[in-house]
Amino acid sequence: MQTLALIVAAGRGLRAGGALPKQYRSVAGVPMVRRTVERFLAHPRIDAVLVVIGDGQRALYEDAMSGLSDARLLAPVTGGDERQASVLAGLSSVEPDGDDVARYRHVLIQDAARPFVPAEMIDRVLDGLETSEAVLPVLPVVDTLKRVGDGTVETTVDRAALVRAQTPQGFAYAAIVEAHRAARDSGRAVTDDAEIAEVAGLAVRVVQGSEDAMKITTEQDFTQAETRFAAPMETRVGTGFDVHRLGPGDGVILGGVTIPHDRALQGHSDADVALHALTDAVLGAIGDGDIGAHFPPSDAKWKGASSDRFMIDAIRRVTERGGRISHLDLTVLCERPKIGPHRDALRASIAGICGIDIGRVSVKATTTERLGFAGREEGIAAQAVATVLLPASDRL
Ligand code: MG
């Protein structure tokens, strides 16, 4: 065996927001650590991949890697409190027993939070290892650098000799294990593995890094990464139409909003004709039946049901397909009550139920010039158009 990729994913950092350690956060539906692992498994010169996880993160790891079957992916190793201890735990776990020949000649140490490392950059690091014991991918500093104290510039720093360090950093396995142990024993804290090598007196050769290998840290980084990995989407449109009869009562529920009126809509559920039309429009856009198929009126459990549950179920079906709602456009047809004064309340309510921005919800209303059932105030009709983005796929 030649080369091990050691991926450090032991951080607990939540600084990019969200409830998960950031390496387990999904980027376009796939946990970031898995994307990083897959990058290395896909590289023909990598013989094994080992992930160092944080204490108590085994379940998160298993979940992130579920369904990934590749014999080159080794069982994860639990790291320590600091990155340095985590790397050493990973390196030690593949150490030869007794007089065995070392299992790996080279090791690439990689941050889990850099999922876009290009294959050519991995090649440059590996090529460098043919003649050096330590290889560091770097990028030039493009901005002018200033040394600042007390809120004012003290001096301009010459950036010509400065570079930005990235990962994967490559090492001769035996040399870096030894250097890590020495650093641990000296109690010296370092920020990356190249510094460990440096302190141990190894010559650290630099090779060209890549802006693609950016570390994903901030919320803005996640947004950029999302765009980059996002599957191509295609637009689907669905329409919905519904009518409910008006009967005795003191208000109508439209879009989840109760509007005072001298009558009420009659129906098996809460008769929210607006949400019913919208639900059917969303189901239509994804080709998944209609509201009656999923929530049969013959089933007593939907009697009096609040219609937001139908809408939420339709949204879930969209999300499960990797899609999202682009826009909802609702038209309510009735003489009374007047919808205009409640328009924004309806928009806010529908947006809230669907978990989308209010700017993606349109509510319109019209009378039918006193013609037909709506004109005679026998009932209220609603029609809706849903625009949905779904991942483009030959299968769909
Ligand atoms: Mg209905």
mmCIF file of C-alpha atoms and ligand atoms in Angstrom:
data_model
loop_
_atom_site.group_PDB
_atom_site.id
_atom_site.type_symbol
_atom_site.label_atom_id
_atom_site.label_comp_id
_atom_site.label_asym_id
_atom_site.label_seq_id
_atom_site.Cartn_x
_atom_site.Cartn_y
_atom_site.Cartn_z
ATOM 1 C CA MET A 1 0.000 0.000 0.000
ATOM 2 C CA GLN A 2 1.252 3.397 -0.915
ATOM 3 C CA THR A 3 -0.978 6.228 0.094
ATOM 4 C CA LEU A 4 -3.483 6.880 2.864
ATOM 5 C CA ALA A 5 -5.804 9.884 2.876
ATOM 6 C CA LEU A 6 -6.442 10.901 6.482
ATOM 7 C CA ILE A 7 -9.480 13.150 6.728
ATOM 8 C CA VAL A 8 -9.798 15.190 9.895
ATOM 9 C CA ALA A 9 -13.463 15.571 10.826
ATOM 10 C CA ALA A 10 -13.303 15.688 14.601
ATOM 11 C CA GLY A 11 -14.350 19.309 15.081
ATOM 12 C CA ARG A 12 -17.375 20.250 17.102
ATOM 13 C CA GLY A 13 -17.491 23.715 15.591
ATOM 14 C CA LEU A 14 -20.920 25.118 14.985
ATOM 15 C CA ARG A 15 -19.619 28.505 13.934
ATOM 16 C CA ALA A 16 -21.166 28.353 10.480
ATOM 17 C CA GLY A 17 -24.537 28.138 12.211
ATOM 18 C CA GLY A 18 -26.878 25.185 12.332
ATOM 19 C CA ALA A 19 -27.294 22.425 14.854
ATOM 20 C CA LEU A 20 -24.668 20.045 13.457
ATOM 21 C CA PRO A 21 -20.893 20.222 13.539
ATOM 22 C CA LYS A 22 -20.220 21.894 10.209
ATOM 23 C CA GLN A 23 -18.462 18.908 8.607
ATOM 24 C CA TYR A 24 -21.756 16.991 8.882
ATOM 25 C CA ARG A 25 -23.867 19.761 7.416
ATOM 26 C CA SER A 26 -25.248 18.960 4.009
ATOM 27 C CA VAL A 27 -24.113 20.764 0.930
ATOM 28 C CA ALA A 28 -26.689 20.238 -1.835
ATOM 29 C CA GLY A 29 -28.080 17.264 0.041
ATOM 30 C CA VAL A 30 -24.825 15.474 0.866
ATOM 31 C CA PRO A 31 -22.904 15.868 4.147
ATOM 32 C CA MET A 32 -19.709 17.807 3.553
ATOM 33 C CA VAL A 33 -17.471 15.111 5.082
ATOM 34 C CA ARG A 34 -18.908 12.547 2.688
ATOM 35 C CA ARG A 35 -18.196 14.773 -0.287
ATOM 36 C CA THR A 36 -14.592 15.081 0.877
ATOM 37 C CA VAL A 37 -14.287 11.317 1.383
ATOM 38 C CA GLU A 38 -15.758 10.646 -2.055
ATOM 39 C CA ARG A 39 -13.236 13.008 -3.660
ATOM 40 C CA PHE A 40 -10.366 10.947 -2.306
ATOM 41 C CA LEU A 41 -11.977 7.568 -2.990
ATOM 42 C CA ALA A 42 -12.425 8.707 -6.582
ATOM 43 C CA HIS A 43 -8.716 9.427 -6.983
ATOM 44 C CA PRO A 44 -6.828 6.523 -8.596
ATOM 45 C CA ARG A 45 -3.651 7.088 -6.545
ATOM 46 C CA ILE A 46 -5.338 6.858 -3.131
ATOM 47 C CA ASP A 47 -5.210 3.366 -1.610
ATOM 48 C CA ALA A 48 -7.184 3.972 1.574
ATOM 49 C CA VAL A 49 -9.251 6.677 3.242
ATOM 50 C CA LEU A 50 -9.513 7.040 7.011
ATOM 51 C CA VAL A 51 -11.708 9.591 8.763
ATOM 52 C CA VAL A 52 -10.926 10.848 12.264
ATOM 53 C CA ILE A 53 -14.200 11.698 13.987
ATOM 54 C CA GLY A 54 -15.017 13.490 17.221
ATOM 55 C CA ASP A 55 -15.900 11.697 20.413
ATOM 56 C CA GLY A 56 -19.610 10.853 20.286
ATOM 57 C CA GLN A 57 -19.898 11.449 16.535
ATOM 58 C CA ARG A 58 -19.983 7.814 15.430
ATOM 59 C CA ALA A 59 -23.709 7.840 14.724
ATOM 60 C CA LEU A 60 -23.375 11.083 12.731
ATOM 61 C CA TYR A 61 -20.542 9.522 10.757
ATOM 62 C CA GLU A 62 -22.419 6.292 10.014
ATOM 63 C CA ASP A 63 -25.399 8.313 8.903
ATOM 64 C CA ALA A 64 -23.285 10.534 6.654
ATOM 65 C CA MET A 65 -21.595 7.536 5.004
ATOM 66 C CA SER A 66 -24.646 5.287 4.771
ATOM 67 C CA GLY A 67 -24.794 3.347 1.530
ATOM 68 C CA LEU A 68 -21.204 4.180 0.661
ATOM 69 C CA SER A 69 -19.522 0.865 0.085
ATOM 70 C CA ASP A 70 -15.858 0.944 -0.753
ATOM 71 C CA ALA A 71 -13.365 -1.442 0.813
ATOM 72 C CA ARG A 72 -10.782 1.353 0.786
ATOM 73 C CA LEU A 73 -12.790 3.328 3.336
ATOM 74 C CA LEU A 74 -11.431 2.207 6.715
ATOM 75 C CA ALA A 75 -13.419 2.197 9.958
ATOM 76 C CA PRO A 76 -13.279 5.678 11.518
ATOM 77 C CA VAL A 77 -11.016 6.524 14.426
ATOM 78 C CA THR A 78 -12.013 8.761 17.318
ATOM 79 C CA GLY A 79 -9.795 11.822 17.678
ATOM 80 C CA GLY A 80 -8.909 14.064 20.579
ATOM 81 C CA ASP A 81 -9.860 17.514 21.806
ATOM 82 C CA GLU A 82 -7.438 19.327 19.529
ATOM 83 C CA ARG A 83 -6.852 18.829 15.837
ATOM 84 C CA GLN A 84 -3.254 17.843 16.499
ATOM 85 C CA ALA A 85 -4.310 15.000 18.822
ATOM 86 C CA SER A 86 -6.895 13.873 16.277
ATOM 87 C CA VAL A 87 -4.334 13.624 13.492
ATOM 88 C CA LEU A 88 -1.973 11.672 15.726
ATOM 89 C CA ALA A 89 -4.799 9.295 16.697
ATOM 90 C CA GLY A 90 -5.461 8.652 13.009
ATOM 91 C CA LEU A 91 -1.793 8.169 12.164
ATOM 92 C CA SER A 92 -1.245 5.837 15.132
ATOM 93 C CA SER A 93 -4.217 3.670 14.221
ATOM 94 C CA VAL A 94 -2.563 2.480 11.016
ATOM 95 C CA GLU A 95 0.852 1.945 12.519
ATOM 96 C CA PRO A 96 2.489 -1.394 11.781
ATOM 97 C CA ASP A 97 2.606 -3.956 14.595
ATOM 98 C CA GLY A 98 6.031 -5.207 15.644
ATOM 99 C CA ASP A 99 8.349 -5.727 12.710
ATOM 100 C CA ASP A 100 5.714 -5.318 10.005
ATOM 101 C CA VAL A 101 6.610 -3.174 7.093
ATOM 102 C CA ALA A 102 4.787 0.153 7.305
ATOM 103 C CA ARG A 103 1.360 -0.160 5.771
ATOM 104 C CA TYR A 104 1.510 3.200 4.052
ATOM 105 C CA ARG A 105 4.415 4.996 2.542
ATOM 106 C CA HIS A 106 2.652 8.327 2.225
ATOM 107 C CA VAL A 107 -0.181 10.052 4.005
ATOM 108 C CA LEU A 108 -2.245 13.001 2.823
ATOM 109 C CA ILE A 109 -3.811 14.909 5.699
ATOM 110 C CA GLN A 110 -6.987 16.669 4.688
ATOM 111 C CA ASP A 111 -9.551 18.977 6.311
ATOM 112 C CA ALA A 112 -13.077 17.590 6.045
ATOM 113 C CA ALA A 113 -14.243 21.151 5.362
ATOM 114 C CA ARG A 114 -12.512 21.319 1.973
ATOM 115 C CA PRO A 115 -14.786 19.183 -0.192
ATOM 116 C CA PHE A 116 -13.784 20.633 -3.583
ATOM 117 C CA VAL A 117 -10.127 19.632 -3.730
ATOM 118 C CA PRO A 118 -9.387 19.069 -7.418
ATOM 119 C CA ALA A 119 -7.842 15.747 -8.453
ATOM 120 C CA GLU A 120 -4.940 17.599 -10.106
ATOM 121 C CA MET A 121 -4.066 19.241 -6.812
ATOM 122 C CA ILE A 122 -3.945 15.806 -5.120
ATOM 123 C CA ASP A 123 -1.651 14.735 -7.976
ATOM 124 C CA ARG A 124 0.679 17.695 -7.396
ATOM 125 C CA VAL A 125 1.013 16.824 -3.705
ATOM 126 C CA LEU A 126 1.641 13.147 -4.505
ATOM 127 C CA ASP A 127 4.193 14.054 -7.177
ATOM 128 C CA GLY A 128 5.980 16.273 -4.666
ATOM 129 C CA LEU A 129 6.210 13.335 -2.257
ATOM 130 C CA GLU A 130 8.371 11.452 -4.746
ATOM 131 C CA THR A 131 11.243 13.762 -3.814
ATOM 132 C CA SER A 132 10.242 15.339 -0.486
ATOM 133 C CA GLU A 133 9.103 14.122 2.914
ATOM 134 C CA ALA A 134 6.614 16.953 3.319
ATOM 135 C CA VAL A 135 4.553 18.760 0.688
ATOM 136 C CA LEU A 136 2.316 21.762 1.236
ATOM 137 C CA PRO A 137 -0.128 23.160 -1.347
ATOM 138 C CA VAL A 138 -0.153 26.944 -1.214
ATOM 139 C CA LEU A 139 -1.724 29.947 -2.861
ATOM 140 C CA PRO A 140 -0.321 33.432 -3.210
ATOM 141 C CA VAL A 141 -1.645 36.260 -1.070
ATOM 142 C CA VAL A 142 -3.415 38.661 -3.401
ATOM 143 C CA ASP A 143 -4.580 41.370 -1.015
ATOM 144 C CA THR A 144 -2.110 43.878 0.351
ATOM 145 C CA LEU A 145 -1.302 42.996 3.946
ATOM 146 C CA LYS A 146 -1.076 45.486 6.792
ATOM 147 C CA ARG A 147 0.072 45.096 10.332
ATOM 148 C CA VAL A 148 -2.449 46.893 12.556
ATOM 149 C CA GLY A 149 -2.261 47.975 16.170
ATOM 150 C CA ASP A 150 -4.682 50.139 18.148
ATOM 151 C CA GLY A 151 -6.943 50.582 15.150
ATOM 152 C CA THR A 152 -4.305 52.156 12.934
ATOM 153 C CA VAL A 153 -1.915 50.737 10.407
ATOM 154 C CA GLU A 154 1.595 50.272 11.736
ATOM 155 C CA THR A 155 3.178 49.005 8.569
ATOM 156 C CA THR A 156 2.614 47.376 5.218
ATOM 157 C CA VAL A 157 3.784 43.781 5.126
ATOM 158 C CA ASP A 158 5.716 42.561 2.119
ATOM 159 C CA ARG A 159 3.461 39.832 0.772
ATOM 160 C CA ALA A 160 5.885 38.551 -1.864
ATOM 161 C CA ALA A 161 7.223 35.814 0.376
ATOM 162 C CA LEU A 162 3.890 34.987 2.006
ATOM 163 C CA VAL A 163 1.506 32.241 0.949
ATOM 164 C CA ARG A 164 -1.742 30.724 2.175
ATOM 165 C CA ALA A 165 -1.517 27.083 3.321
ATOM 166 C CA GLN A 166 -4.161 24.577 2.202
ATOM 167 C CA THR A 167 -4.763 20.843 2.471
ATOM 168 C CA PRO A 168 -4.193 18.041 1.581
ATOM 169 C CA GLN A 169 -0.736 18.260 3.051
ATOM 170 C CA GLY A 170 1.396 15.279 2.077
ATOM 171 C CA PHE A 171 4.009 13.504 4.151
ATOM 172 C CA ALA A 172 6.198 10.459 4.320
ATOM 173 C CA TYR A 173 4.194 8.419 6.808
ATOM 174 C CA ALA A 174 7.065 7.424 9.096
ATOM 175 C CA ALA A 175 8.463 10.959 9.253
ATOM 176 C CA ILE A 176 5.182 12.669 10.120
ATOM 177 C CA VAL A 177 4.236 10.131 12.815
ATOM 178 C CA GLU A 178 7.574 10.748 14.461
ATOM 179 C CA ALA A 179 7.241 14.523 14.113
ATOM 180 C CA HIS A 180 3.718 14.461 15.601
ATOM 181 C CA ARG A 181 4.905 12.443 18.598
ATOM 182 C CA ALA A 182 7.751 14.880 19.174
ATOM 183 C CA ALA A 183 5.356 17.836 19.006
ATOM 184 C CA ARG A 184 2.983 16.142 21.436
ATOM 185 C CA ASP A 185 5.799 15.370 23.859
ATOM 186 C CA SER A 186 7.080 18.944 23.708
ATOM 187 C CA GLY A 187 3.582 20.297 24.381
ATOM 188 C CA ARG A 188 3.836 22.585 21.409
ATOM 189 C CA ALA A 189 0.540 23.574 19.860
ATOM 190 C CA VAL A 190 0.537 24.032 16.098
ATOM 191 C CA THR A 191 -2.053 25.043 13.548
ATOM 192 C CA ASP A 192 -1.341 22.569 10.778
ATOM 193 C CA ASP A 193 0.655 19.459 9.996
ATOM 194 C CA ALA A 194 3.147 21.292 7.830
ATOM 195 C CA GLU A 195 4.157 23.247 10.936
ATOM 196 C CA ILE A 196 4.726 19.939 12.762
ATOM 197 C CA ALA A 197 7.004 18.875 9.932
ATOM 198 C CA GLU A 198 8.724 22.249 9.931
ATOM 199 C CA VAL A 199 9.421 22.121 13.653
ATOM 200 C CA ALA A 200 10.797 18.596 13.231
ATOM 201 C CA GLY A 201 13.267 19.947 10.711
ATOM 202 C CA LEU A 202 11.737 18.373 7.624
ATOM 203 C CA ALA A 203 12.006 20.359 4.432
ATOM 204 C CA VAL A 204 8.452 21.312 3.472
ATOM 205 C CA ARG A 205 8.178 21.631 -0.258
ATOM 206 C CA VAL A 206 5.439 23.828 -1.646
ATOM 207 C CA VAL A 207 3.270 23.038 -4.646
ATOM 208 C CA GLN A 208 0.478 25.010 -6.201
ATOM 209 C CA GLY A 209 -2.832 24.861 -4.362
ATOM 210 C CA SER A 210 -6.214 25.755 -5.787
ATOM 211 C CA GLU A 211 -8.945 28.262 -5.010
ATOM 212 C CA ASP A 212 -11.296 25.300 -5.472
ATOM 213 C CA ALA A 213 -9.865 23.767 -2.317
ATOM 214 C CA MET A 214 -11.344 26.592 -0.228
ATOM 215 C CA LYS A 215 -12.265 25.796 3.319
ATOM 216 C CA ILE A 216 -15.982 26.037 3.990
ATOM 217 C CA THR A 217 -16.400 27.924 7.204
ATOM 218 C CA THR A 218 -18.839 30.805 7.027
ATOM 219 C CA GLU A 219 -22.496 30.833 6.120
ATOM 220 C CA GLN A 220 -21.505 32.606 2.904
ATOM 221 C CA ASP A 221 -19.118 29.737 2.075
ATOM 222 C CA PHE A 222 -21.980 27.265 2.517
ATOM 223 C CA THR A 223 -24.206 29.286 0.204
ATOM 224 C CA GLN A 224 -21.495 29.355 -2.462
ATOM 225 C CA ALA A 225 -20.853 25.639 -2.081
ATOM 226 C CA GLU A 226 -24.552 24.933 -2.351
ATOM 227 C CA THR A 227 -24.734 26.724 -5.692
ATOM 228 C CA ARG A 228 -21.728 24.879 -6.935
ATOM 229 C CA PHE A 229 -22.946 21.390 -6.083
ATOM 230 C CA ALA A 230 -26.586 22.030 -6.806
ATOM 231 C CA ALA A 231 -28.046 19.596 -9.287
ATOM 232 C CA PRO A 232 -29.398 21.234 -12.427
ATOM 233 C CA MET A 233 -33.046 21.964 -11.774
ATOM 234 C CA GLU A 234 -35.973 21.972 -14.110
ATOM 235 C CA THR A 235 -39.186 23.923 -13.717
ATOM 236 C CA ARG A 236 -42.503 22.147 -13.284
ATOM 237 C CA VAL A 237 -45.887 23.814 -13.199
ATOM 238 C CA GLY A 238 -49.068 22.436 -11.687
ATOM 239 C CA THR A 239 -52.580 23.807 -11.411
ATOM 240 C CA GLY A 240 -55.230 23.269 -8.780
ATOM 241 C CA PHE A 241 -58.910 24.104 -8.549
ATOM 242 C CA ASP A 242 -61.430 23.686 -5.743
ATOM 243 C CA VAL A 243 -64.901 24.753 -4.726
ATOM 244 C CA HIS A 244 -66.654 24.640 -1.383
ATOM 245 C CA ARG A 245 -70.238 25.423 -0.618
ATOM 246 C CA LEU A 246 -71.202 28.328 1.645
ATOM 247 C CA GLY A 247 -73.534 27.580 4.535
ATOM 248 C CA PRO A 248 -74.415 28.847 7.964
ATOM 249 C CA GLY A 249 -71.538 30.186 10.032
ATOM 250 C CA ASP A 250 -69.591 33.262 11.010
ATOM 251 C CA GLY A 251 -66.379 33.143 9.009
ATOM 252 C CA VAL A 252 -64.466 31.473 6.208
ATOM 253 C CA ILE A 253 -60.975 29.975 6.459
ATOM 254 C CA LEU A 254 -58.802 30.837 3.462
ATOM 255 C CA GLY A 255 -55.114 30.070 3.302
ATOM 256 C CA GLY A 256 -55.208 29.230 6.998
ATOM 257 C CA VAL A 257 -56.610 32.698 7.858
ATOM 258 C CA THR A 258 -60.063 33.061 9.360
ATOM 259 C CA ILE A 259 -61.928 35.906 7.694
ATOM 260 C CA PRO A 260 -65.067 37.100 9.509
ATOM 261 C CA HIS A 261 -68.177 36.640 7.370
ATOM 262 C CA ASP A 262 -71.882 35.990 7.820
ATOM 263 C CA ARG A 263 -71.505 32.496 6.376
ATOM 264 C CA ALA A 264 -68.952 29.678 6.467
ATOM 265 C CA LEU A 265 -67.519 27.225 3.974
ATOM 266 C CA GLN A 266 -68.841 23.690 4.340
ATOM 267 C CA GLY A 267 -66.746 20.595 3.869
ATOM 268 C CA HIS A 268 -65.337 17.465 5.345
ATOM 269 C CA SER A 269 -62.174 19.206 6.552
ATOM 270 C CA ASP A 270 -62.046 22.888 7.502
ATOM 271 C CA ALA A 271 -63.063 23.577 3.857
ATOM 272 C CA ASP A 272 -60.093 25.873 3.212
ATOM 273 C CA VAL A 273 -60.680 26.069 -0.502
ATOM 274 C CA ALA A 274 -57.526 28.144 -1.041
ATOM 275 C CA LEU A 275 -55.179 25.629 0.582
ATOM 276 C CA HIS A 276 -56.928 22.786 -1.232
ATOM 277 C CA ALA A 277 -56.353 24.426 -4.629
ATOM 278 C CA LEU A 278 -52.737 25.205 -3.703
ATOM 279 C CA THR A 279 -52.125 21.657 -2.461
ATOM 280 C CA ASP A 280 -53.452 20.209 -5.701
ATOM 281 C CA ALA A 281 -51.308 22.634 -7.701
ATOM 282 C CA VAL A 282 -48.175 21.476 -5.876
ATOM 283 C CA LEU A 283 -49.115 17.807 -6.251
ATOM 284 C CA GLY A 284 -49.812 18.468 -9.927
ATOM 285 C CA ALA A 285 -46.368 19.968 -10.450
ATOM 286 C CA ILE A 286 -44.685 16.831 -9.124
ATOM 287 C CA GLY A 287 -47.143 14.415 -10.751
ATOM 288 C CA ASP A 288 -48.182 12.895 -7.453
ATOM 289 C CA GLY A 289 -51.955 12.481 -7.540
ATOM 290 C CA ASP A 290 -54.256 14.901 -5.793
ATOM 291 C CA ILE A 291 -55.413 15.848 -2.333
ATOM 292 C CA GLY A 292 -58.302 13.361 -2.420
ATOM 293 C CA ALA A 293 -55.959 10.483 -3.218
ATOM 294 C CA HIS A 294 -53.719 11.205 -0.228
ATOM 295 C CA PHE A 295 -56.430 12.303 2.211
ATOM 296 C CA PRO A 296 -59.659 10.535 1.169
ATOM 297 C CA PRO A 297 -62.811 12.364 2.357
ATOM 298 C CA SER A 298 -64.173 8.895 3.138
ATOM 299 C CA ASP A 299 -61.629 8.636 5.932
ATOM 300 C CA ALA A 300 -63.161 9.947 9.143
ATOM 301 C CA LYS A 301 -59.806 11.059 10.497
ATOM 302 C CA TRP A 302 -59.695 14.059 8.146
ATOM 303 C CA LYS A 303 -63.073 15.328 9.398
ATOM 304 C CA GLY A 304 -62.615 18.925 10.507
ATOM 305 C CA ALA A 305 -58.902 18.669 9.781
ATOM 306 C CA SER A 306 -56.957 21.882 9.525
ATOM 307 C CA SER A 307 -55.947 22.029 5.865
ATOM 308 C CA ASP A 308 -52.398 23.175 6.529
ATOM 309 C CA ARG A 309 -51.547 19.499 7.086
ATOM 310 C CA PHE A 310 -52.482 18.722 3.458
ATOM 311 C CA MET A 311 -50.286 21.547 2.234
ATOM 312 C CA ILE A 312 -47.400 20.535 4.490
ATOM 313 C CA ASP A 313 -47.653 16.972 3.196
ATOM 314 C CA ALA A 314 -47.452 18.187 -0.411
ATOM 315 C CA ILE A 315 -44.405 20.331 0.414
ATOM 316 C CA ARG A 316 -42.780 17.283 2.040
ATOM 317 C CA ARG A 317 -43.293 15.338 -1.180
ATOM 318 C CA VAL A 318 -41.510 18.107 -3.072
ATOM 319 C CA THR A 319 -38.635 18.215 -0.592
ATOM 320 C CA GLU A 320 -38.236 14.442 -0.670
ATOM 321 C CA ARG A 321 -37.626 14.672 -4.408
ATOM 322 C CA GLY A 322 -34.892 17.243 -3.813
ATOM 323 C CA GLY A 323 -37.161 19.986 -5.108
ATOM 324 C CA ARG A 324 -38.444 23.281 -3.818
ATOM 325 C CA ILE A 325 -41.303 25.679 -4.374
ATOM 326 C CA SER A 326 -40.406 28.528 -6.652
ATOM 327 C CA HIS A 327 -43.770 30.306 -6.625
ATOM 328 C CA LEU A 328 -47.413 29.920 -5.670
ATOM 329 C CA ASP A 329 -50.150 31.955 -7.317
ATOM 330 C CA LEU A 330 -53.668 31.803 -5.909
ATOM 331 C CA THR A 331 -56.870 33.325 -7.228
ATOM 332 C CA VAL A 332 -59.990 33.303 -5.050
ATOM 333 C CA LEU A 333 -63.325 33.660 -6.832
ATOM 334 C CA CYS A 334 -66.125 35.088 -4.691
ATOM 335 C CA GLU A 335 -68.440 38.074 -4.269
ATOM 336 C CA ARG A 336 -67.989 38.241 -0.508
ATOM 337 C CA PRO A 337 -66.123 38.470 1.787
ATOM 338 C CA LYS A 338 -63.750 40.977 0.231
ATOM 339 C CA ILE A 339 -60.339 39.332 0.035
ATOM 340 C CA GLY A 340 -58.259 42.437 -0.732
ATOM 341 C CA PRO A 341 -57.951 43.660 2.858
ATOM 342 C CA HIS A 342 -56.707 40.194 3.886
ATOM 343 C CA ARG A 343 -54.378 39.618 0.968
ATOM 344 C CA ASP A 344 -51.114 40.053 2.840
ATOM 345 C CA ALA A 345 -52.356 38.042 5.813
ATOM 346 C CA LEU A 346 -53.131 35.178 3.419
ATOM 347 C CA ARG A 347 -49.746 35.511 1.728
ATOM 348 C CA ALA A 348 -47.931 35.457 5.070
ATOM 349 C CA SER A 349 -49.938 32.483 6.295
ATOM 350 C CA ILE A 350 -49.405 30.442 3.116
ATOM 351 C CA ALA A 351 -45.701 31.318 3.049
ATOM 352 C CA GLY A 352 -45.419 30.238 6.695
ATOM 353 C CA ILE A 353 -47.180 26.917 6.096
ATOM 354 C CA CYS A 354 -44.981 26.199 3.068
ATOM 355 C CA GLY A 355 -41.769 27.438 4.654
ATOM 356 C CA ILE A 356 -41.025 29.868 1.818
ATOM 357 C CA ASP A 357 -40.533 33.599 1.525
ATOM 358 C CA ILE A 358 -43.653 35.730 1.261
ATOM 359 C CA GLY A 359 -42.263 37.093 -2.003
ATOM 360 C CA ARG A 360 -42.914 33.665 -3.509
ATOM 361 C CA VAL A 361 -46.628 33.769 -2.735
ATOM 362 C CA SER A 362 -49.207 35.697 -4.729
ATOM 363 C CA VAL A 363 -52.846 36.043 -3.689
ATOM 364 C CA LYS A 364 -55.429 37.532 -6.032
ATOM 365 C CA ALA A 365 -59.196 37.701 -5.900
ATOM 366 C CA THR A 366 -61.992 38.356 -8.322
ATOM 367 C CA THR A 367 -65.748 38.298 -8.405
ATOM 368 C CA THR A 368 -67.611 36.576 -11.212
ATOM 369 C CA GLU A 369 -69.790 39.608 -11.911
ATOM 370 C CA ARG A 370 -72.603 37.999 -9.925
ATOM 371 C CA LEU A 371 -72.718 35.183 -12.468
ATOM 372 C CA GLY A 372 -72.791 31.490 -11.619
ATOM 373 C CA PHE A 373 -72.565 29.818 -8.212
ATOM 374 C CA ALA A 374 -69.869 32.168 -6.963
ATOM 375 C CA GLY A 375 -71.885 35.173 -8.137
ATOM 376 C CA ARG A 376 -74.956 33.893 -6.320
ATOM 377 C CA GLU A 377 -72.778 33.384 -3.205
ATOM 378 C CA GLU A 378 -73.554 29.682 -3.087
ATOM 379 C CA GLY A 379 -69.905 28.855 -2.780
ATOM 380 C CA ILE A 380 -66.320 30.034 -3.123
ATOM 381 C CA ALA A 381 -63.886 28.764 -5.737
ATOM 382 C CA ALA A 382 -60.124 28.955 -5.772
ATOM 383 C CA GLN A 383 -57.605 28.227 -8.468
ATOM 384 C CA ALA A 384 -53.879 28.004 -8.048
ATOM 385 C CA VAL A 385 -50.695 27.617 -10.026
ATOM 386 C CA ALA A 386 -47.577 26.162 -8.395
ATOM 387 C CA THR A 387 -44.156 26.529 -9.939
ATOM 388 C CA VAL A 388 -41.804 23.907 -8.556
ATOM 389 C CA LEU A 389 -38.105 23.288 -9.153
ATOM 390 C CA LEU A 390 -37.147 19.625 -9.324
ATOM 391 C CA PRO A 391 -33.711 18.124 -9.950
ATOM 392 C CA ALA A 392 -33.410 17.548 -13.672
ATOM 393 C CA SER A 393 -33.143 13.844 -14.335
ATOM 394 C CA ASP A 394 -33.826 11.439 -17.152
ATOM 395 C CA ARG A 395 -35.701 9.306 -14.694
ATOM 396 C CA LEU A 396 -38.258 11.934 -13.805
HETATM 397 MG MG MG B 1 -61.634 20.933 -1.075
#
